[in-house]
Structure formats: structure tokens, C-alpha cells
Amino acid sequence: MGSEQISLCPISVEHLEDDSSNLLPLKISDSLFVEDVSEILRDTAFDPLVPQYYSKEEVGRLTRAKYAFVRRIECENGEEPNARAESVRMLYQFYIGLKAVRPTTGRFQVLHYDMGKPKPRLPAGERNDYATILCDCEILNRVRIKDLMELAQLGPCISRTLNSAKNPISQAAQSLEIGYRADFLNVRHLLWVVGLDALFTSTEWKNRGRDVAVERIKDFLGLDFQIYPEQPFAGLDLPTLGSVLLKDAAEHIYKLRNDFAHGAWPDKQWAGRVCRRSLSLDPGRDIYYAEQLSEAASATLRGCLRKILSDRQWVEIFSDKTKMNSYFASRNLIRRRKKQFSAHP
């Protein structure tokens, strides 16, 4: 005899209006949905997991959670380990996909339930060691229904693409995710630019280097790509993010990468240049230009991933370095040797 197994990954979803909640459960992929899981979590015995696995604060957050990615499966006795491993793999793909759409707090964790067991249920679980550390511009983020709808649109390409560690798109997505778990600005920035390089450059001389990457990124996303496309907290008494365009930030993103990679401190004009006050609800600190460039690196990488995963043709091009380089070569975006001028007439 088998039983129904449920694997769920809690997500930080903004409170849904009545008309939005009618969309739930929302299909994200063939066997993955966003559902209201508050009843399941209320019937969970978390206390035996404290303090070895969860702190009391974490248990409090889980018991207050309302929505999650959910995978429901029927399996025979003895098949549960394989079914749960497949759930973790699938849920992690869409957790990263959601990170590209809208980064939010919380760590990746999966709770596995055997729904045939009596209440209260004690789930098995797996999770990342480190929680997400958001950029300052994202600290008020909550997943909205339109974000989930976009994720559902990206679903087929996510399922096909992010399951291979060798795929450049998957490598870029992993760099995005790991960057959000690093608490040092230089490490985060380096990882996000590594993600951009995974998409836009390769080892051949004519297809590598800062200039090649910058021009390809600007061509792909557009010069007027907005680093801060919207401010959902408009109306609150908070500092504004302002308008930052890719055409103004791209070269500086890579210049800062080079400084960090070679152990140099950012340019003096950047290290002392205040762009705004922090959005933190604590007494605001200054956000300097170097930190804004790190936010720009994340936003640019996320923008590229969202555009690629929205179209199978882009997925095909960026999954293959030869095709990617051929595409940009057709747009005359390759590295060229500088002309050497003689000192004599």
C-alpha cells in the first residue's frame, strides 16, 4: 500500500486579495503548485525539532507561513526516499527561478509529509545552511500574485534548463542564488558578475573580457534597462531609489569586479560617494556607490535570466556557447585587437 506524500517549500507571499486567492492552487509546472498550506503547518509538531534543527524564532515563522510551493505524489512503500529527492530537486529549481523574479527573505527548505499519518504530523526536512541576504533595495520585497504568474510562464524553461549543472544558464542561476547567501559585498558582487560571464563570455580570446561582456549585456537587455524598475513601497516615508540605467552602470559593474578580484579598494570617487539612505526600518545608513553597483549587478543578472527563460529560442542560444557566440558575432560584438601605430611616419 502507498500513501500520499507532500513536499512543500514555504515562500514569502504578500497577502492575497480575495480575487487573487481564487487563482490558488496556481499551477507552476506539471506537478508543482502554489497553495495555501497554513492548515498543514498548523497541524505540524515542530516542538521536537527545537533546538537541534530549528530555533523558536524559525518555528514561529513557519507556523505563521501561509503559502508554499507544493508537490503532491503517490508512491508505494519504500519509494519515499526517491520521491522526496525528486521533490527537493524540482523545488530548488523553482526556488531559484523565483529568486530571479523577486528575491525575498528566508532560506530554501523543504518539509516532507506522509499525509497518511495521524495529526500532529512530524515532517522530514532539508534546507540550506544559510538564509537569503537581500540587497538594501529589496528588503521590503514580498512575492506578489503577478510574480507567481510570471514564474508559471517561465516554468517550462526552468524545468528543462536548471536541471543540468553544465548548462551556462543553470550556472548563472546558481551564481545568483549563492550570491544572495554571502554576507560580504565583494563576494556577492564577484559571484553575480561570474553569473553574467557564464551567460555572455567564453574562453576564446575574441569572446572574453570586460569590454565584450559589457557590450553584449547592453545589447541584450537594452541601454535603458532599469536597475530599479519599480518601487512597491511608493507612498511610504522612505528614501527613493531613483532611476539607474544599465547604460550608466554596466561598465562600472565590471570595473568594480576587477577592483575586488585584484584586491583593490574601489575608486575614491565611489568609496565616498553617497547615493541614498538605506531603506532599513532601523536608523538608516548611507548607501555608497559601490553598494549600488552591487545591487545593479544582481538586477542585471536577474533581468538576463528572466528574459532568457521567457523564450525557448533564447534558452537554446544561451545553453550552447557556440550558438551564443555566433549570435553576438552576427551583431559584431566580439573582441578586436587594437591597432598598433608606428612611431615613425
GROMACS .gro file of C-alpha atoms in nm:
model
  345
    1MET     CA    1   0.000   0.000   0.000
    2GLY     CA    2   0.119   0.350  -0.077
    3SER     CA    3   0.026   0.686   0.070
    4GLU     CA    4   0.008   1.045  -0.043
    5GLN     CA    5   0.336   1.227   0.008
    6ILE     CA    6   0.356   1.605   0.013
    7SER     CA    7   0.673   1.811  -0.019
    8LEU     CA    8   0.641   2.184   0.040
    9CYS     CA    9   0.874   2.482   0.028
   10PRO     CA   10   0.738   2.787   0.218
   11ILE     CA   11   0.760   3.120   0.033
   12SER     CA   12   0.706   3.477   0.149
   13VAL     CA   13   0.393   3.577  -0.042
   14GLU     CA   14   0.222   3.910   0.007
   15HIS     CA   15  -0.131   3.889   0.146
   16LEU     CA   16  -0.357   3.799  -0.144
   17GLU     CA   17  -0.677   3.985  -0.212
   18ASP     CA   18  -0.995   3.779  -0.240
   19ASP     CA   19  -0.991   3.786  -0.619
   20SER     CA   20  -0.627   3.675  -0.628
   21SER     CA   21  -0.679   3.389  -0.383
   22ASN     CA   22  -0.931   3.242  -0.626
   23LEU     CA   23  -0.634   3.161  -0.851
   24LEU     CA   24  -0.498   2.914  -0.597
   25PRO     CA   25  -0.385   2.646  -0.625
   26LEU     CA   26  -0.173   2.801  -0.902
   27LYS     CA   27  -0.003   2.556  -1.138
   28ILE     CA   28   0.369   2.630  -1.176
   29SER     CA   29   0.468   2.309  -1.355
   30ASP     CA   30   0.316   1.968  -1.425
   31SER     CA   31   0.339   1.853  -1.063
   32LEU     CA   32   0.415   2.174  -0.874
   33PHE     CA   33   0.162   2.425  -0.740
   34VAL     CA   34   0.145   2.727  -0.513
   35GLU     CA   35  -0.108   2.651  -0.242
   36ASP     CA   36  -0.231   2.775   0.093
   37VAL     CA   37  -0.054   2.543   0.339
   38SER     CA   38  -0.149   2.717   0.664
   39GLU     CA   39  -0.362   2.422   0.779
   40ILE     CA   40  -0.083   2.171   0.718
   41LEU     CA   41   0.168   2.385   0.908
   42ARG     CA   42  -0.071   2.440   1.197
   43ASP     CA   43  -0.103   2.061   1.229
   44THR     CA   44   0.275   2.014   1.238
   45ALA     CA   45   0.463   1.917   1.553
   46PHE     CA   46   0.768   2.143   1.532
   47ASP     CA   47   0.850   2.139   1.904
   48PRO     CA   48   1.051   1.811   1.892
   49LEU     CA   49   1.277   1.979   1.634
   50VAL     CA   50   1.375   2.261   1.873
   51PRO     CA   51   1.655   2.348   1.934
   52GLN     CA   52   1.856   2.090   1.740
   53TYR     CA   53   1.711   2.176   1.398
   54TYR     CA   54   1.506   2.493   1.445
   55SER     CA   55   1.520   2.792   1.675
   56LYS     CA   56   1.198   2.911   1.836
   57GLU     CA   57   1.205   3.213   1.603
   58GLU     CA   58   1.220   2.986   1.298
   59VAL     CA   59   0.932   2.775   1.427
   60GLY     CA   60   0.733   3.093   1.477
   61ARG     CA   61   0.793   3.198   1.118
   62LEU     CA   62   0.696   2.855   0.987
   63THR     CA   63   0.375   2.835   1.185
   64ARG     CA   64   0.280   3.181   1.055
   65ALA     CA   65   0.360   3.092   0.693
   66LYS     CA   66   0.062   3.070   0.463
   67TYR     CA   67   0.182   2.982   0.111
   68ALA     CA   68   0.429   2.735  -0.035
   69PHE     CA   69   0.539   2.553  -0.345
   70VAL     CA   70   0.372   2.213  -0.310
   71ARG     CA   71   0.442   1.883  -0.482
   72ARG     CA   72   0.191   1.602  -0.417
   73ILE     CA   73   0.286   1.248  -0.515
   74GLU     CA   74   0.150   0.898  -0.474
   75CYS     CA   75   0.418   0.637  -0.415
   76GLU     CA   76   0.446   0.280  -0.297
   77ASN     CA   77   0.605   0.192   0.034
   78GLY     CA   78   0.981   0.204   0.002
   79GLU     CA   79   0.972   0.464  -0.279
   80GLU     CA   80   0.956   0.763  -0.046
   81PRO     CA   81   1.332   0.844  -0.046
   82ASN     CA   82   1.348   0.871  -0.425
   83ALA     CA   83   1.023   1.067  -0.440
   84ARG     CA   84   1.147   1.313  -0.179
   85ALA     CA   85   1.483   1.356  -0.354
   86GLU     CA   86   1.299   1.438  -0.676
   87SER     CA   87   1.086   1.690  -0.488
   88VAL     CA   88   1.393   1.866  -0.349
   89ARG     CA   89   1.549   1.886  -0.695
   90MET     CA   90   1.233   2.028  -0.851
   91LEU     CA   91   1.152   2.267  -0.568
   92TYR     CA   92   1.506   2.406  -0.568
   93GLN     CA   93   1.482   2.484  -0.941
   94PHE     CA   94   1.170   2.692  -0.886
   95TYR     CA   95   1.303   2.848  -0.568
   96ILE     CA   96   1.594   2.982  -0.778
   97GLY     CA   97   1.353   3.080  -1.053
   98LEU     CA   98   1.152   3.283  -0.803
   99LYS     CA   99   1.476   3.443  -0.682
  100ALA     CA  100   1.530   3.571  -1.037
  101VAL     CA  101   1.177   3.713  -1.047
  102ARG     CA  102   1.169   3.863  -0.697
  103PRO     CA  103   1.424   3.795  -0.421
  104THR     CA  104   1.272   3.759  -0.076
  105THR     CA  105   1.393   3.663   0.271
  106GLY     CA  106   1.413   3.311   0.404
  107ARG     CA  107   1.624   3.010   0.325
  108PHE     CA  108   1.545   2.724   0.092
  109GLN     CA  109   1.384   2.447   0.294
  110VAL     CA  110   1.159   2.155   0.212
  111LEU     CA  111   0.923   1.977   0.451
  112HIS     CA  112   0.814   1.624   0.358
  113TYR     CA  113   0.483   1.491   0.491
  114ASP     CA  114   0.324   1.148   0.486
  115MET     CA  115  -0.042   1.250   0.481
  116GLY     CA  116  -0.148   0.902   0.589
  117LYS     CA  117  -0.004   0.951   0.937
  118PRO     CA  118  -0.221   1.094   1.217
  119LYS     CA  119  -0.203   1.454   1.335
  120PRO     CA  120   0.001   1.626   1.460
  121ARG     CA  121   0.246   1.533   1.187
  122LEU     CA  122   0.623   1.538   1.223
  123PRO     CA  123   0.781   1.607   0.882
  124ALA     CA  124   1.121   1.518   0.749
  125GLY     CA  125   1.309   1.819   0.615
  126GLU     CA  126   1.606   1.959   0.425
  127ARG     CA  127   1.733   2.316   0.396
  128ASN     CA  128   2.020   2.547   0.304
  129ASP     CA  129   2.267   2.626   0.576
  130TYR     CA  130   2.239   2.999   0.510
  131ALA     CA  131   1.936   3.221   0.464
  132THR     CA  132   1.893   3.478   0.189
  133ILE     CA  133   2.058   3.815   0.249
  134LEU     CA  134   1.874   4.070   0.040
  135CYS     CA  135   2.018   4.382  -0.117
  136ASP     CA  136   1.916   4.701   0.058
  137CYS     CA  137   1.683   4.792  -0.230
  138GLU     CA  138   1.497   4.461  -0.181
  139ILE     CA  139   1.444   4.449   0.194
  140LEU     CA  140   1.070   4.525   0.164
  141ASN     CA  141   1.013   4.264  -0.108
  142ARG     CA  142   0.720   4.025  -0.087
  143VAL     CA  143   0.617   3.787  -0.363
  144ARG     CA  144   0.302   3.910  -0.537
  145ILE     CA  145   0.048   3.723  -0.744
  146LYS     CA  146   0.188   3.870  -1.066
  147ASP     CA  147   0.533   3.738  -0.970
  148LEU     CA  148   0.385   3.391  -0.934
  149MET     CA  149   0.209   3.426  -1.269
  150GLU     CA  150   0.541   3.520  -1.430
  151LEU     CA  151   0.708   3.221  -1.266
  152ALA     CA  152   0.438   2.996  -1.410
  153GLN     CA  153   0.516   3.139  -1.754
  154LEU     CA  154   0.885   3.060  -1.703
  155GLY     CA  155   0.803   2.713  -1.569
  156PRO     CA  156   0.862   2.503  -1.883
  157CYS     CA  157   1.203   2.659  -1.950
  158ILE     CA  158   1.303   2.634  -1.582
  159SER     CA  159   1.220   2.261  -1.575
  160ARG     CA  160   1.417   2.196  -1.891
  161THR     CA  161   1.716   2.420  -1.820
  162LEU     CA  162   1.801   2.439  -1.449
  163ASN     CA  163   1.830   2.062  -1.404
  164SER     CA  164   2.177   2.048  -1.563
  165ALA     CA  165   2.476   2.181  -1.373
  166LYS     CA  166   2.672   2.212  -1.701
  167ASN     CA  167   2.422   2.443  -1.868
  168PRO     CA  168   2.551   2.805  -1.869
  169ILE     CA  169   2.204   2.928  -1.774
  170SER     CA  170   2.200   2.695  -1.476
  171GLN     CA  171   2.550   2.809  -1.378
  172ALA     CA  172   2.437   3.172  -1.391
  173ALA     CA  173   2.129   3.092  -1.179
  174GLN     CA  174   2.346   2.916  -0.921
  175SER     CA  175   2.576   3.220  -0.904
  176LEU     CA  176   2.271   3.437  -0.843
  177GLU     CA  177   2.148   3.214  -0.561
  178ILE     CA  178   2.487   3.169  -0.390
  179GLY     CA  179   2.550   3.544  -0.411
  180TYR     CA  180   2.237   3.600  -0.207
  181ARG     CA  181   2.377   3.378   0.067
  182ALA     CA  182   2.707   3.567   0.100
  183ASP     CA  183   2.730   3.843   0.358
  184PHE     CA  184   3.036   4.024   0.217
  185LEU     CA  185   2.976   4.285  -0.054
  186ASN     CA  186   3.284   4.190  -0.256
  187VAL     CA  187   3.192   3.818  -0.258
  188ARG     CA  188   2.834   3.890  -0.361
  189HIS     CA  189   2.945   4.120  -0.640
  190LEU     CA  190   3.203   3.877  -0.772
  191LEU     CA  191   2.952   3.591  -0.780
  192TRP     CA  192   2.689   3.795  -0.965
  193VAL     CA  193   2.939   3.904  -1.228
  194VAL     CA  194   3.055   3.542  -1.260
  195GLY     CA  195   2.692   3.467  -1.343
  196LEU     CA  196   2.692   3.733  -1.615
  197ASP     CA  197   3.018   3.597  -1.756
  198ALA     CA  198   2.870   3.245  -1.764
  199LEU     CA  199   2.600   3.376  -1.996
  200PHE     CA  200   2.788   3.621  -2.217
  201THR     CA  201   3.152   3.514  -2.246
  202SER     CA  202   3.362   3.205  -2.313
  203THR     CA  203   3.729   3.107  -2.305
  204GLU     CA  204   3.819   3.200  -2.664
  205TRP     CA  205   4.014   3.526  -2.691
  206LYS     CA  206   3.759   3.704  -2.908
  207ASN     CA  207   3.470   3.605  -2.679
  208ARG     CA  208   3.608   3.702  -2.339
  209GLY     CA  209   3.697   4.013  -2.145
  210ARG     CA  210   3.518   4.301  -1.977
  211ASP     CA  211   3.450   4.501  -2.294
  212VAL     CA  212   3.292   4.203  -2.471
  213ALA     CA  213   3.071   4.120  -2.173
  214VAL     CA  214   2.955   4.478  -2.120
  215GLU     CA  215   2.863   4.537  -2.484
  216ARG     CA  216   2.678   4.205  -2.512
  217ILE     CA  217   2.482   4.266  -2.193
  218LYS     CA  218   2.380   4.615  -2.304
  219ASP     CA  219   2.279   4.482  -2.643
  220PHE     CA  220   2.072   4.202  -2.490
  221LEU     CA  221   1.889   4.393  -2.216
  222GLY     CA  222   1.887   4.736  -2.378
  223LEU     CA  223   2.062   5.055  -2.273
  224ASP     CA  224   1.755   5.180  -2.087
  225PHE     CA  225   1.708   4.870  -1.872
  226GLN     CA  226   1.608   4.999  -1.529
  227ILE     CA  227   1.814   4.871  -1.236
  228TYR     CA  228   1.528   4.974  -1.004
  229PRO     CA  229   1.223   4.915  -1.226
  230GLU     CA  230   0.956   4.980  -0.964
  231GLN     CA  231   0.912   5.091  -0.607
  232PRO     CA  232   0.627   4.893  -0.447
  233PHE     CA  233   0.675   5.094  -0.130
  234ALA     CA  234   0.587   5.421  -0.304
  235GLY     CA  235   0.393   5.646  -0.070
  236LEU     CA  236   0.583   5.536   0.239
  237ASP     CA  237   0.815   5.781   0.407
  238LEU     CA  238   1.129   5.611   0.278
  239PRO     CA  239   1.425   5.719   0.065
  240THR     CA  240   1.370   5.686  -0.310
  241LEU     CA  241   1.589   5.457  -0.514
  242GLY     CA  242   1.599   5.689  -0.811
  243SER     CA  243   1.648   5.599  -1.177
  244VAL     CA  244   1.960   5.400  -1.262
  245LEU     CA  245   2.001   5.279  -1.622
  246LEU     CA  246   2.212   4.990  -1.744
  247LYS     CA  247   2.395   5.213  -1.992
  248ASP     CA  248   2.532   5.414  -1.698
  249ALA     CA  249   2.610   5.119  -1.470
  250ALA     CA  250   2.737   4.832  -1.687
  251GLU     CA  251   3.100   4.942  -1.728
  252HIS     CA  252   3.124   5.033  -1.360
  253ILE     CA  253   2.984   4.693  -1.256
  254TYR     CA  254   3.279   4.528  -1.429
  255LYS     CA  255   3.530   4.788  -1.312
  256LEU     CA  256   3.427   4.716  -0.953
  257ARG     CA  257   3.457   4.342  -1.022
  258ASN     CA  258   3.815   4.395  -1.139
  259ASP     CA  259   3.897   4.601  -0.831
  260PHE     CA  260   3.761   4.334  -0.596
  261ALA     CA  261   3.921   4.045  -0.791
  262HIS     CA  262   4.265   4.207  -0.770
  263GLY     CA  263   4.241   4.308  -0.405
  264ALA     CA  264   4.200   4.679  -0.474
  265TRP     CA  265   3.970   4.918  -0.290
  266PRO     CA  266   3.700   5.080  -0.506
  267ASP     CA  267   3.778   5.415  -0.669
  268LYS     CA  268   3.788   5.703  -0.425
  269GLN     CA  269   3.502   5.869  -0.612
  270TRP     CA  270   3.292   5.557  -0.540
  271ALA     CA  271   3.405   5.474  -0.187
  272GLY     CA  272   3.298   5.816  -0.064
  273ARG     CA  273   3.002   5.882  -0.292
  274VAL     CA  274   2.670   5.856  -0.108
  275CYS     CA  275   2.378   5.763  -0.335
  276ARG     CA  276   2.092   5.746  -0.084
  277ARG     CA  277   1.992   5.644   0.263
  278SER     CA  278   1.915   5.282   0.343
  279LEU     CA  279   1.559   5.154   0.322
  280SER     CA  280   1.609   4.973   0.652
  281LEU     CA  281   1.347   5.047   0.914
  282ASP     CA  282   1.634   5.081   1.160
  283PRO     CA  283   1.814   5.416   1.168
  284GLY     CA  284   1.918   5.450   0.805
  285ARG     CA  285   2.278   5.416   0.698
  286ASP     CA  286   2.435   5.562   0.387
  287ILE     CA  287   2.434   5.356   0.067
  288TYR     CA  288   2.755   5.425  -0.123
  289TYR     CA  289   2.802   5.392  -0.496
  290ALA     CA  290   2.993   5.063  -0.468
  291GLU     CA  291   2.694   4.903  -0.293
  292GLN     CA  292   2.459   5.046  -0.555
  293LEU     CA  293   2.675   4.884  -0.823
  294SER     CA  294   2.641   4.552  -0.643
  295GLU     CA  295   2.263   4.595  -0.649
  296ALA     CA  296   2.295   4.674  -1.019
  297ALA     CA  297   2.492   4.352  -1.079
  298SER     CA  298   2.218   4.147  -0.916
  299ALA     CA  299   1.939   4.328  -1.102
  300THR     CA  300   2.120   4.287  -1.434
  301LEU     CA  301   2.179   3.914  -1.383
  302ARG     CA  302   1.817   3.865  -1.279
  303GLY     CA  303   1.696   4.064  -1.579
  304CYS     CA  304   1.902   3.849  -1.815
  305LEU     CA  305   1.777   3.524  -1.661
  306ARG     CA  306   1.414   3.636  -1.676
  307LYS     CA  307   1.444   3.732  -2.042
  308ILE     CA  308   1.625   3.411  -2.138
  309LEU     CA  309   1.384   3.182  -1.951
  310SER     CA  310   1.083   3.356  -2.106
  311ASP     CA  311   1.166   3.236  -2.458
  312ARG     CA  312   1.274   2.891  -2.576
  313GLN     CA  313   1.479   3.043  -2.855
  314TRP     CA  314   1.687   3.237  -2.602
  315VAL     CA  315   1.724   2.922  -2.393
  316GLU     CA  316   1.856   2.736  -2.697
  317ILE     CA  317   2.106   3.013  -2.777
  318PHE     CA  318   2.237   3.063  -2.423
  319SER     CA  319   2.254   2.691  -2.345
  320ASP     CA  320   2.523   2.647  -2.611
  321LYS     CA  321   2.839   2.861  -2.609
  322THR     CA  322   2.890   2.814  -2.982
  323LYS     CA  323   2.539   2.938  -3.059
  324MET     CA  324   2.570   3.223  -2.811
  325ASN     CA  325   2.900   3.342  -2.958
  326SER     CA  326   2.769   3.309  -3.313
  327TYR     CA  327   2.466   3.518  -3.225
  328PHE     CA  328   2.676   3.803  -3.085
  329ALA     CA  329   2.932   3.772  -3.365
  330SER     CA  330   2.646   3.833  -3.609
  331ARG     CA  331   2.590   4.158  -3.420
  332ASN     CA  332   2.960   4.244  -3.446
  333LEU     CA  333   3.006   4.208  -3.069
  334ILE     CA  334   3.341   4.032  -3.045
  335ARG     CA  335   3.679   4.130  -2.906
  336ARG     CA  336   3.911   4.302  -3.151
  337ARG     CA  337   4.282   4.366  -3.139
  338LYS     CA  338   4.375   4.729  -3.105
  339LYS     CA  339   4.565   4.872  -3.398
  340GLN     CA  340   4.935   4.925  -3.340
  341PHE     CA  341   5.062   5.261  -3.464
  342SER     CA  342   5.424   5.309  -3.563
  343ALA     CA  343   5.624   5.589  -3.405
  344HIS     CA  344   5.772   5.670  -3.747
  345PRO     CA  345   5.586   5.825  -4.039
   0.00000   0.00000   0.00000
